Short mmCIF file of C-alpha atoms in Angstrom, two decimals:
data_model
loop_
_atom_site.label_atom_id
_atom_site.label_comp_id
_atom_site.label_asym_id
_atom_site.label_seq_id
_atom_site.Cartn_x
_atom_site.Cartn_y
_atom_site.Cartn_z
CA UNK A 109 -0.12 0.12 -0.18
CA UNK A 110 1.00 3.53 -0.56
CA UNK A 111 2.09 6.36 1.60
CA UNK A 112 -0.44 9.09 1.65
CA UNK A 113 1.90 12.28 0.45
CA UNK A 114 1.27 15.64 0.86
CA UNK A 115 0.16 17.35 -2.75
CA UNK A 116 1.94 20.67 -1.92
CA UNK A 117 5.17 18.81 -1.05
CA UNK A 118 8.18 18.69 -4.29
CA UNK A 119 7.48 15.37 -5.85
CA UNK A 120 10.16 12.49 -4.70
CA UNK A 121 11.11 12.45 -8.83
CA UNK A 122 12.96 15.78 -8.18
CA UNK A 123 12.10 17.68 -10.72
CA UNK A 124 11.24 20.50 -8.65
CA UNK A 125 7.52 20.04 -8.99
CA UNK A 126 5.28 19.66 -6.37
CA UNK A 127 3.32 15.75 -6.41
CA UNK A 128 -0.01 17.30 -7.24
CA UNK A 129 1.97 18.72 -10.35
CA UNK A 130 3.57 16.13 -10.93
CA UNK A 131 3.72 12.74 -10.22
CA UNK A 132 0.68 12.31 -8.60
CA UNK A 133 -2.13 12.82 -11.15
CA UNK A 134 -0.08 10.13 -12.81
CA UNK A 135 -0.20 7.93 -9.52
CA UNK A 136 -3.84 8.19 -9.97
CA UNK A 137 -4.44 7.45 -13.25
CA UNK A 138 -3.89 10.13 -15.46
CA UNK A 139 -1.27 8.79 -18.76
CA UNK A 140 2.13 9.35 -19.02
CA UNK A 141 2.75 11.82 -21.78
CA UNK A 142 6.52 10.76 -22.52
CA UNK A 143 8.70 7.91 -21.64
CA UNK A 144 10.93 9.72 -18.97
CA UNK A 145 7.08 10.99 -16.88
CA UNK A 146 6.82 7.41 -16.32
CA UNK A 147 10.31 6.92 -15.12
CA UNK A 148 10.30 9.58 -13.35
CA UNK A 149 6.78 8.11 -12.12
CA UNK A 150 8.02 5.27 -11.32
CA UNK A 151 10.81 6.39 -9.18
CA UNK A 152 8.43 8.30 -7.23
CA UNK A 153 5.94 5.69 -6.53
CA UNK A 154 8.81 3.59 -5.22
CA UNK A 155 10.00 6.39 -3.19
CA UNK A 156 6.36 5.72 -1.76
CA UNK A 157 5.90 2.40 -1.52
CA UNK A 158 3.48 2.37 -4.36
CA UNK A 159 3.90 -1.49 -5.45
CA UNK A 160 0.54 -1.38 -7.40
CA UNK A 161 1.47 1.52 -10.04
CA UNK A 162 5.22 0.10 -10.61
CA UNK A 163 2.93 -2.67 -11.20
CA UNK A 164 0.00 -1.17 -13.81
CA UNK A 165 3.17 0.75 -15.21
CA UNK A 166 5.79 -3.26 -15.89
CA UNK A 167 4.75 -4.76 -19.44
CA UNK A 168 2.94 -7.43 -19.23
CA UNK A 169 6.22 -9.47 -20.60
CA UNK A 170 8.23 -8.63 -18.46
CA UNK A 171 6.48 -7.60 -15.05
CA UNK A 172 7.32 -9.82 -11.59
CA UNK A 173 4.13 -11.81 -10.08
CA UNK A 174 4.98 -9.86 -6.96
CA UNK A 175 6.58 -6.65 -5.93
CA UNK A 176 7.32 -5.74 -2.68
CA UNK A 177 8.54 -2.31 -1.62
CA UNK A 178 8.54 -2.45 2.01
CA UNK A 179 12.32 -4.40 2.62
CA UNK A 180 13.46 -0.81 3.96
CA UNK A 181 14.97 0.84 0.86
CA UNK A 182 14.78 4.25 1.21
CA UNK A 183 15.13 6.57 -2.32
CA UNK A 184 17.32 9.55 -1.43
CA UNK A 185 17.67 10.82 -4.76
CA UNK A 186 17.22 10.68 -9.05
CA UNK A 187 19.30 12.28 -12.03
CA UNK A 188 18.10 11.99 -15.07
CA UNK A 189 20.93 11.93 -17.11
CA UNK A 190 19.43 11.53 -20.73
CA UNK A 191 15.96 10.69 -22.01
CA UNK A 192 15.81 9.67 -25.82
CA UNK A 193 13.10 8.04 -27.97
CA UNK A 194 11.86 4.70 -25.86
CA UNK A 195 14.87 5.10 -23.10
CA UNK A 196 15.53 6.45 -20.41
CA UNK A 197 19.02 6.67 -18.31
CA UNK A 198 19.23 7.19 -14.91
CA UNK A 199 20.85 7.18 -11.66
CA UNK A 200 18.83 6.55 -8.65
CA UNK A 201 20.08 6.78 -5.13
CA UNK A 202 19.52 4.66 -2.65
CA UNK A 203 19.89 3.92 1.16
CA UNK A 204 19.91 0.04 1.77
CA UNK A 205 18.39 -1.65 4.70
CA UNK A 206 21.25 -1.56 6.49
CA UNK A 207 22.80 1.95 5.90
CA UNK A 208 24.32 1.44 2.60
CA UNK A 209 24.08 4.31 -0.50
CA UNK A 210 23.41 2.80 -3.41
CA UNK A 211 23.72 4.44 -6.58
CA UNK A 212 21.70 1.83 -8.80
CA UNK A 213 22.44 3.78 -13.31
CA UNK A 214 19.86 1.67 -15.82
CA UNK A 215 18.92 2.28 -18.92
CA UNK A 216 15.33 1.95 -18.80
CA UNK A 217 13.27 0.52 -22.15
CA UNK A 218 9.35 1.88 -22.70
CA UNK A 219 7.34 0.86 -25.00
CA UNK A 220 3.53 2.05 -25.77
CA UNK A 221 0.90 -1.12 -25.15
CA UNK A 222 -2.74 -0.02 -25.32
CA UNK A 223 -1.43 4.13 -26.19
CA UNK A 224 0.22 3.76 -22.78
CA UNK A 225 3.73 4.19 -21.79
CA UNK A 226 4.94 1.14 -20.23
CA UNK A 227 8.33 -0.25 -18.46
CA UNK A 228 9.86 -2.84 -20.56
CA UNK A 229 13.37 -3.64 -18.83
CA UNK A 230 16.77 -1.80 -18.42
CA UNK A 231 20.16 -2.39 -18.36
CA UNK A 232 23.43 -0.94 -16.73
CA UNK A 233 24.90 1.49 -19.46
CA UNK A 234 28.30 1.72 -19.96
CA UNK A 235 29.88 4.38 -17.94
#
């Protein structure tokens, strides 16, 4: 279950906009206009513990059967390096349950399914 998040607070995706004017509408059901918007909204959903949204926006051919976001990982920052076509390269800063900091760098691939962007898969790009 997702945590309640004040709509006037800065969005967890790091866009600088309020949650209500950024990822909030997407979490409530609006379609993401671009792959970058979807990637940011998925990051925000991870940060807020909204596994339902992450699952709904994952391509059914690559989506895991279950997803538990209650392992204690904290999502503490997002940097988008490049968004081109249906690919977005980013680094997510995480704090693992044991307190260790971890930087996840990924080039994510997206495609449209029934008129909506969905996450397909990702790979670790060359630095």
